[in-house]
Short mmCIF file of C-alpha atoms and ligand atoms in Angstrom, two decimals:
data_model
loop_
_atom_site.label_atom_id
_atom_site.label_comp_id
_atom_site.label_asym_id
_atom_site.label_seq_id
_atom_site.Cartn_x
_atom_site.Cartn_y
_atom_site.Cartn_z
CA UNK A 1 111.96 111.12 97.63
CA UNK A 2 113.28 112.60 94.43
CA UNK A 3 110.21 112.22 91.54
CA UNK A 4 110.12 112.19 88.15
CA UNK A 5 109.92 109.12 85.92
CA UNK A 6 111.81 107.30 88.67
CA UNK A 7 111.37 107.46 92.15
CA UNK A 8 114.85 107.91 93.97
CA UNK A 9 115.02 107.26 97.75
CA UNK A 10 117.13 110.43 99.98
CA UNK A 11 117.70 110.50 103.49
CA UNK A 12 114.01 111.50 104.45
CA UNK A 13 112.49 108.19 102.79
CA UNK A 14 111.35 105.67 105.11
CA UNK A 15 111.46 102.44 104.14
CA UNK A 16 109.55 99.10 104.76
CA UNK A 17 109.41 95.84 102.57
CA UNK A 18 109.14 92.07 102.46
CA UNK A 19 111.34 89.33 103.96
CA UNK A 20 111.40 86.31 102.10
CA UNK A 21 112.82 82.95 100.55
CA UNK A 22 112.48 82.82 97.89
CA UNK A 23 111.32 87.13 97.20
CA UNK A 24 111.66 87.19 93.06
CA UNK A 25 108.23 86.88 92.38
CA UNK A 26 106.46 88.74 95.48
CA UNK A 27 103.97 91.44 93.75
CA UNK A 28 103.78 93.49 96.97
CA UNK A 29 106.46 96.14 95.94
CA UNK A 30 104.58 97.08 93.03
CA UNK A 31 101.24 97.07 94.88
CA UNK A 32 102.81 99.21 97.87
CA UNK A 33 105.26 101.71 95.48
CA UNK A 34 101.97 102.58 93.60
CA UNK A 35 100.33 103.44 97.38
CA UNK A 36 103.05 105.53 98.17
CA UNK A 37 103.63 107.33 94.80
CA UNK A 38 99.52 107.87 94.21
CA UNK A 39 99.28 109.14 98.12
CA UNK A 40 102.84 111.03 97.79
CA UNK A 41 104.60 109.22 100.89
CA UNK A 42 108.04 109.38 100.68
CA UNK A 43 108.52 106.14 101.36
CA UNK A 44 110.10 102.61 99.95
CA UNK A 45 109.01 99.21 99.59
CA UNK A 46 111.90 96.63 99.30
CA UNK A 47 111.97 93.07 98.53
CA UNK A 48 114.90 91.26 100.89
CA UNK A 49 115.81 87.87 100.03
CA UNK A 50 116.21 86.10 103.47
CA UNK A 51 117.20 82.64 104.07
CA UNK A 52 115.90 81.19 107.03
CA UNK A 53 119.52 80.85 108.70
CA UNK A 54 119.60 84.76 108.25
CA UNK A 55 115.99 85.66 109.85
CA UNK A 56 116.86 86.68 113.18
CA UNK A 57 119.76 88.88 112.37
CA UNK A 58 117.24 89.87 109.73
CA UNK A 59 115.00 91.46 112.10
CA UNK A 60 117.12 92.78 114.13
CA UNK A 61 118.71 94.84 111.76
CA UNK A 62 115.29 96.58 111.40
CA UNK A 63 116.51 98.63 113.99
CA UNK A 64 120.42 98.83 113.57
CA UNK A 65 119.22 99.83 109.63
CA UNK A 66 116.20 102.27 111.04
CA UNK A 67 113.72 100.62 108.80
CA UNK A 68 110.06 101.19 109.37
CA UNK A 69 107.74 98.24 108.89
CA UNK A 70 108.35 94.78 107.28
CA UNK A 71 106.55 91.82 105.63
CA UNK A 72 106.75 88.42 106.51
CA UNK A 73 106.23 86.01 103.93
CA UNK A 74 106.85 82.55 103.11
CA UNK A 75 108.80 80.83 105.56
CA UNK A 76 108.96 83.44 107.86
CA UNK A 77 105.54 83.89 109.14
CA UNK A 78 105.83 81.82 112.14
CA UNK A 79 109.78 81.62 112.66
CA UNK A 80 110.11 85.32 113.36
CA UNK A 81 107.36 84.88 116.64
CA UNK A 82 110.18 84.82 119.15
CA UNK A 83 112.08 87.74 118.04
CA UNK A 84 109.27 90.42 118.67
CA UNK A 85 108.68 92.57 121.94
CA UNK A 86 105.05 92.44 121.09
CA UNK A 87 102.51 89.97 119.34
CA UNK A 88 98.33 91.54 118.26
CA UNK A 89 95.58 89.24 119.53
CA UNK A 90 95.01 87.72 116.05
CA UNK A 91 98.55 87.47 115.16
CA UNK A 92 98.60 85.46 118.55
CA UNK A 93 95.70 83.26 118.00
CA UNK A 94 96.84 82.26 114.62
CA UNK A 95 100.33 81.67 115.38
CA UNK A 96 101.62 84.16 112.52
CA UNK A 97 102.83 87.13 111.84
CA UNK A 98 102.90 88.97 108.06
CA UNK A 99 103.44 92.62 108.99
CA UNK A 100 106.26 94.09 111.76
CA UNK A 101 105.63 97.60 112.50
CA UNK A 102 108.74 99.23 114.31
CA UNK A 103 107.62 101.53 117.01
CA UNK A 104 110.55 103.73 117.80
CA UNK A 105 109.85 106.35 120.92
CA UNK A 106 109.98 109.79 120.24
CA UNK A 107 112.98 110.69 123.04
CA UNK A 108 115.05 108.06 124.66
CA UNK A 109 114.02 104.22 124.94
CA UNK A 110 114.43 101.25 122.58
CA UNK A 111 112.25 100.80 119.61
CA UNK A 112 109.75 97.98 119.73
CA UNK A 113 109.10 95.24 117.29
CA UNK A 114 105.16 94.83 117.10
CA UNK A 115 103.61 91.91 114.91
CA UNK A 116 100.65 91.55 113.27
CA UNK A 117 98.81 89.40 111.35
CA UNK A 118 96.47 91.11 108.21
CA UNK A 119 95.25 88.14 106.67
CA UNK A 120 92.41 87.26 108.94
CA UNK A 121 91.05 91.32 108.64
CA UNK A 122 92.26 91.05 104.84
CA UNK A 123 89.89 88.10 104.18
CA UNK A 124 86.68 90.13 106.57
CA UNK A 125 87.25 93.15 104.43
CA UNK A 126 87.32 91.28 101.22
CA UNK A 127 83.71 89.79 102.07
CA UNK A 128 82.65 93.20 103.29
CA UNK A 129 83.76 94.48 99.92
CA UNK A 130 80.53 91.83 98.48
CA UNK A 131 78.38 92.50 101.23
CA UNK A 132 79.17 89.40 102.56
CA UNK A 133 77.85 88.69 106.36
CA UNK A 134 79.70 85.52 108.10
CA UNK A 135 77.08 86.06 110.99
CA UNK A 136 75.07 82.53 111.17
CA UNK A 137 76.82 80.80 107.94
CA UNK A 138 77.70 77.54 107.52
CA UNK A 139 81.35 77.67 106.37
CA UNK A 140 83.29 75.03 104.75
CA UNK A 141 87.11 75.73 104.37
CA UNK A 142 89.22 73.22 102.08
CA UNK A 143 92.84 73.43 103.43
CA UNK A 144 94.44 73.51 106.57
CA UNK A 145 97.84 75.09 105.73
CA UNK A 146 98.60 78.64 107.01
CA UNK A 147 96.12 80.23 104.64
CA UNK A 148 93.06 77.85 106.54
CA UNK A 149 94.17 78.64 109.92
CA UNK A 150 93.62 82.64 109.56
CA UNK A 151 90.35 82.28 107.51
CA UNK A 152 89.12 79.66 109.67
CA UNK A 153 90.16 82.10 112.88
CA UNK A 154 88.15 85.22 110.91
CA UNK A 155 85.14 83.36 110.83
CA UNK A 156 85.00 82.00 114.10
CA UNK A 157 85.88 85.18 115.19
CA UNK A 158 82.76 86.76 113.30
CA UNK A 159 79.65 84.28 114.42
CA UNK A 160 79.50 81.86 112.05
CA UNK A 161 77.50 79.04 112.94
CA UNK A 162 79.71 76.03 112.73
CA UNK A 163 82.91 75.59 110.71
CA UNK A 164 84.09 72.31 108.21
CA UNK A 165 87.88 72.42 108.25
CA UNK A 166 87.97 69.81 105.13
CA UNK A 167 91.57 68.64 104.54
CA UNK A 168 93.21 65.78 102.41
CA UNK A 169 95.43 65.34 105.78
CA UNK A 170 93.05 64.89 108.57
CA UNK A 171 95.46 64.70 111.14
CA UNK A 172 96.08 68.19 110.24
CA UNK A 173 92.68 69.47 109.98
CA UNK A 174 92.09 67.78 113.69
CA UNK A 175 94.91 69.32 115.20
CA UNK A 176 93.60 72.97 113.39
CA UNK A 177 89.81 72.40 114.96
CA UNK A 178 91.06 71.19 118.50
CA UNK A 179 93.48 74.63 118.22
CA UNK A 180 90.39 76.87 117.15
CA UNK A 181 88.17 75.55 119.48
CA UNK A 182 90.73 75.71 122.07
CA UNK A 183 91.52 79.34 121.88
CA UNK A 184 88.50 80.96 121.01
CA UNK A 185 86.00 78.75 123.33
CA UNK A 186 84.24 78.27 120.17
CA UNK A 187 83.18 74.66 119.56
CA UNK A 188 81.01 73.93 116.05
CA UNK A 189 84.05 72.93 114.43
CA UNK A 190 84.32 69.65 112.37
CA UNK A 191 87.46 68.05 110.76
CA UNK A 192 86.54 65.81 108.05
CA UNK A 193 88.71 64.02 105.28
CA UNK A 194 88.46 64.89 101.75
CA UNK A 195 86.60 61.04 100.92
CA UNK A 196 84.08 61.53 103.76
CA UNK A 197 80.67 60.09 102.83
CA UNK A 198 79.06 63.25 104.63
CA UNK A 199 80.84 65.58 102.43
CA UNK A 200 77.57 66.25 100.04
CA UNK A 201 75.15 67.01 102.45
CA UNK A 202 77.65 69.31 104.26
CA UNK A 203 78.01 70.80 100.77
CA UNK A 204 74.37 71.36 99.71
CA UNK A 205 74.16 73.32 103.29
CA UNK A 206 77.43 75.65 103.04
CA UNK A 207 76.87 79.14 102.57
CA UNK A 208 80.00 80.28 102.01
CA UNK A 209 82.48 77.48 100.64
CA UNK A 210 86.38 78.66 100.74
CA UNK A 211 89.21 76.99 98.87
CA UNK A 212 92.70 77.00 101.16
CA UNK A 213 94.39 74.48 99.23
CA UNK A 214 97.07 75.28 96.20
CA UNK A 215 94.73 72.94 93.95
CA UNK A 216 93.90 74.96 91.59
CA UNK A 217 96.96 76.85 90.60
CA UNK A 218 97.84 74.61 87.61
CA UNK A 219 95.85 73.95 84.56
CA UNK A 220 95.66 70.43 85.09
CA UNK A 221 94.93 70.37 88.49
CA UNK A 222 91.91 68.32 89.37
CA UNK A 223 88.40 69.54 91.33
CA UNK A 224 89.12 68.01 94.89
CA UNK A 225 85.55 67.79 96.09
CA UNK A 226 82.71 66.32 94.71
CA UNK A 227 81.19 70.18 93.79
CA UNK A 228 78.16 68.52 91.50
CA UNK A 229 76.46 69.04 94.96
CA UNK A 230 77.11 72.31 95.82
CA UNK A 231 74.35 74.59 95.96
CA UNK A 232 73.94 77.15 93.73
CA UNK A 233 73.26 79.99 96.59
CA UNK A 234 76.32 79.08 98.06
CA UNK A 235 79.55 81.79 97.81
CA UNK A 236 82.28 79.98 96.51
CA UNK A 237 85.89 81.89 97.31
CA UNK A 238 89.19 80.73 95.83
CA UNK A 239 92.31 82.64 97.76
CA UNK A 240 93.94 81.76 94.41
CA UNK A 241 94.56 84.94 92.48
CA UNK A 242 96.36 83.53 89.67
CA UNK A 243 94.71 82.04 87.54
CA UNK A 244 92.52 84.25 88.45
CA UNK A 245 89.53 82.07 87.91
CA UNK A 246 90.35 78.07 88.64
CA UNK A 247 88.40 75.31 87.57
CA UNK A 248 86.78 75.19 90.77
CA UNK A 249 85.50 78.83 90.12
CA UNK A 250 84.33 78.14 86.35
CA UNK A 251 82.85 75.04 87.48
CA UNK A 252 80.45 77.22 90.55
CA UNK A 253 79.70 80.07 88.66
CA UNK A 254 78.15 78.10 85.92
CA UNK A 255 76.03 76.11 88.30
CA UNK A 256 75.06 79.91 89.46
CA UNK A 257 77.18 80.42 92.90
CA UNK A 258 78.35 84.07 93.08
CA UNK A 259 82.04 83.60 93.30
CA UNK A 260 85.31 85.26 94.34
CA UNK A 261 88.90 84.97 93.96
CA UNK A 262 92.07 85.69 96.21
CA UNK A 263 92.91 88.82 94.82
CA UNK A 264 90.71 90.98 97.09
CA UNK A 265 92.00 89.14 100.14
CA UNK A 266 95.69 89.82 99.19
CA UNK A 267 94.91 93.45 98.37
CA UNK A 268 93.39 94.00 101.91
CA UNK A 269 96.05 92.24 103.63
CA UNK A 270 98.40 94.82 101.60
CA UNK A 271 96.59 97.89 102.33
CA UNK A 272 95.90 96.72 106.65
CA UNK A 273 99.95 96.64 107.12
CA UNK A 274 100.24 99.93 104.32
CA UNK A 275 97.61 101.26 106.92
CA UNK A 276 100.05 100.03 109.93
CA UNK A 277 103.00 101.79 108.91
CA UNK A 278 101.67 105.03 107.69
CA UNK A 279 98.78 105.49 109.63
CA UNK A 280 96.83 106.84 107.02
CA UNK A 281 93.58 104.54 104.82
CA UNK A 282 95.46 102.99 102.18
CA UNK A 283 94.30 103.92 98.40
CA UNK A 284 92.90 100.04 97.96
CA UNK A 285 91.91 100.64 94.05
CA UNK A 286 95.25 101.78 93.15
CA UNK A 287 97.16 98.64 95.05
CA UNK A 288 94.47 96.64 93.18
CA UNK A 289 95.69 98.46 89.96
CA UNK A 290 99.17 97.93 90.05
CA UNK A 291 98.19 94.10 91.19
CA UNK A 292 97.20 93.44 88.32
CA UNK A 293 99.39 94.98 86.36
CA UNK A 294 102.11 93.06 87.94
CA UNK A 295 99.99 90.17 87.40
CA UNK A 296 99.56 89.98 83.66
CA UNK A 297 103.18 92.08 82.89
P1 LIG B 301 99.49 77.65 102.78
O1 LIG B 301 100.37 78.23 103.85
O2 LIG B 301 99.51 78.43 101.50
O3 LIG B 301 98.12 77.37 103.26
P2 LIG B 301 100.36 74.93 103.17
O4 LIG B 301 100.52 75.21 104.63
O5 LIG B 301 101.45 74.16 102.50
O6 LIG B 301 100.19 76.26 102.34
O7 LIG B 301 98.95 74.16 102.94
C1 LIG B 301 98.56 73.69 101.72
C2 LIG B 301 97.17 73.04 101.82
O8 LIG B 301 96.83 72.54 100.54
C3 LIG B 301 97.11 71.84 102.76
O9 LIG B 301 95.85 71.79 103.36
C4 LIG B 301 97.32 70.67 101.81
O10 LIG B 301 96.77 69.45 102.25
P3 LIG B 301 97.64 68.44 103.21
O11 LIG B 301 97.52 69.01 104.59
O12 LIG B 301 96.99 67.12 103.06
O13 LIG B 301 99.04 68.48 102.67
C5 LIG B 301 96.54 71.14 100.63
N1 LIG B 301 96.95 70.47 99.39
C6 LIG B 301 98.07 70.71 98.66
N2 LIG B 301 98.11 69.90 97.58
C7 LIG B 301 96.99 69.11 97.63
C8 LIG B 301 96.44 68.10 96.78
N3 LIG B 301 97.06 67.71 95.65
N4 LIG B 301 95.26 67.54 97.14
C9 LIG B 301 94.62 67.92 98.25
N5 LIG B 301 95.08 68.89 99.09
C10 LIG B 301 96.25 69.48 98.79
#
C-alpha cells in the first residue's frame, strides 16, 4: 500500500469488502480502512454493488479476482448459502452468512469459500462490553426479521432462561421459536403477538428487553409496546444505531433502565470478520471512531 494522505492499493494489497444491493450507504469501508490504516495492513476494503441476478458469479469471482474475505449484506445473507464449500456452526443454525473468508492452500489445491456469521458473537461481545451476563435472564426480543433470528440464537446459545420472540407477524415469530427450539434442543421459547394481553407481565419480568424491529428509525415512528410497564432494572437494547437514541431508548432511560444502542453490536460484528481475515484482534475503538464519523459526516 502506497501512504500518504491517500492510501493507494499495489500488487501486495489484499483486498476484502462488502457485497450488496443497494452498497451507497454501507459505513463498513470507513470502519474497516481506519482498521487497516491504524494497524498498518496493507489491505482494502471495497464496497461492490451486487444485484441479486449477479450474486453467484459474484462469489465466484472471489477466487478468479484473488480477493481475500467478503461481506454479505442486505439481500445476500442467505442467497449466497449454496455457493460455499463450508458453512460455521452459527452461520448454520441461523441460516446466514455476513462474512466469507477465502482459504486458499499454500501449494496446490482449490481455495475454499468458508462462511460465517458475526452477528450472533457481535451482539455477546457488545453485552460483554457492559458486563452484561445472559446466563438465567428473561429475554424479550421485538422482531423476528434476520436481525431477531441471530440475537435470539446468541441467547439461547448462552443460558438464558426462556426467550419472548414478540412480533407484529406471529406467524413469523412461530415459525422463528419452532426453528430455535428445533435446532438447539432448547425449549423456553414463546411467540406472542404484539396486542397480547400477557405482554405487561412478561414486561415487568424481562431482564434484558431487545428491539429487532426497524421501528424506531424515523422520528415519527411510534413506541410498539406498551413500555409504561417495563421495569426500570430491566436493560433495554435498540440494534438501531442511527438515531442513535430512539424514542424507545429516551422513553427507558428516563424511567431508569440502563440502555444500549446498535452501534456496539455493528462494531463487533465488524471487527469478528476484520479478525477473520487478518487473523490478528481488531483495533475495536478505532472502527468505533471512524463509525461515527461516518455517521454524523
Ligand atoms: P431485519 O433483517 O433487519 O431484521 P426484516 O427481516 O425485514 O429486517 O424484519 C423487520 C422486523 O421489523 C420484522 O419483525 C417486522 O415485523 P413483521 O414480521 O410483522 O413484518 C418488524 N416491523 C417492521 N415494521 C414494523 C411496524 N411498523 N410495526 C411492527 N413491526 C414492524
Amino acid at each position: 500500500m502506497i501512504t500518504g494522505k491517500i492510501c493507494l492499493p499495489t500488487g501486495k494489497t489484499k483486498i476484502v469488502g462488502v457485497f450488496g444491493y443497494p452498497i451507497k450507504h454501507s459505513l463498513s469501508p470507513a470502519m474497516h480502512n481506519s482498521a487497516f490504516k491504524h494497524c498498518n495492513l496493507d489491505f482494502i476494503y471495497i464496497p461492490f454493488e451486487v444485484k441479486p441476478d449477479n450474486l453467484k458469479d459474484a462469489i465466484k469471482s472471489l477466487i478468479a479476482l484473488n480477493i481475500n474475505g467478503i461481506n454479505l449484506t442486505i439481500p445476500h445473507k442467505e442467497a449466497c448459502l449454496p455457493y460455499l464449500d463450508e458453512i460455521k456452526r452459527e452461520a448454520k443454525l441461523i441460516g446466514a452468512v455476513n462474512t466469507i473468508e477465502v482459504i486458499r492452500p499454500r501449494k496446490l489445491g482449490t481455495p475454499k469459500l468458508i462462511g460465517h456469521n458475526t452477528d450472533s458473537l457481535g451482539f455477546i461481545r457488545s453485552l460483554k462490553e457492559f458486563n452484561i451476563n445472559l446466563r438465567d435472564k428473561t429475554v424479550l426480543i421485538l422482531g423476528a426479521g434476520g436481525a431477531a433470528k441471530a440475537v435470539c440464537f446468541a441467547c439461547v446459545l448462552n443460558g438464558i432462561k426462556e426467550i419472548y420472540i414478540v412480533n407484529r407477524t406471529l406467524k413469523k415469530a412461530d415459525i422463528l421459536a419452532e426453528n430455535l427450539k428445533n435446532k438447539t434442543n432448547f425449549k423456553n421459547i414463546f411467540s406472542i403477538p404484539l396486542e397480547d394481553t400477557h405482554l405487561k407481565n412478561i414486561l415487568e419480568k424481562t431482564n434484558l428487553f431487545v428491539n429487532a424491529t426497524s421501528v424506531g428509525m424515523k422520528k415519527n415512528d411510534p413506541l410498539i409496546v406498551p413500555v409504561d410497564y417495563l421495569n426500570k432494572k430491566t436493560i433495554v437494547y435498540d440494534l438501531i444505531y442511527n438515531p442513535d437514541r430512539t424514542k424507545l431508548l429516551k422513553f427507558a432511560k428516563k424511567k431508569g433502565c440502563f440502555t444500549i444502542n446498535g452501534e456496539s453490536m455493528l462494531v463487533h460484528q465488524g471487527a469478528l470478520s476484520y479478525e477473520i481475515w487478518t487473523k490478528k484482534n481488531a483495533p475495536v475503538e478505532v472502527m468505533r471512531k471512524a463509525l461515527r464519523k461516518a455517521l454524523n459526516g
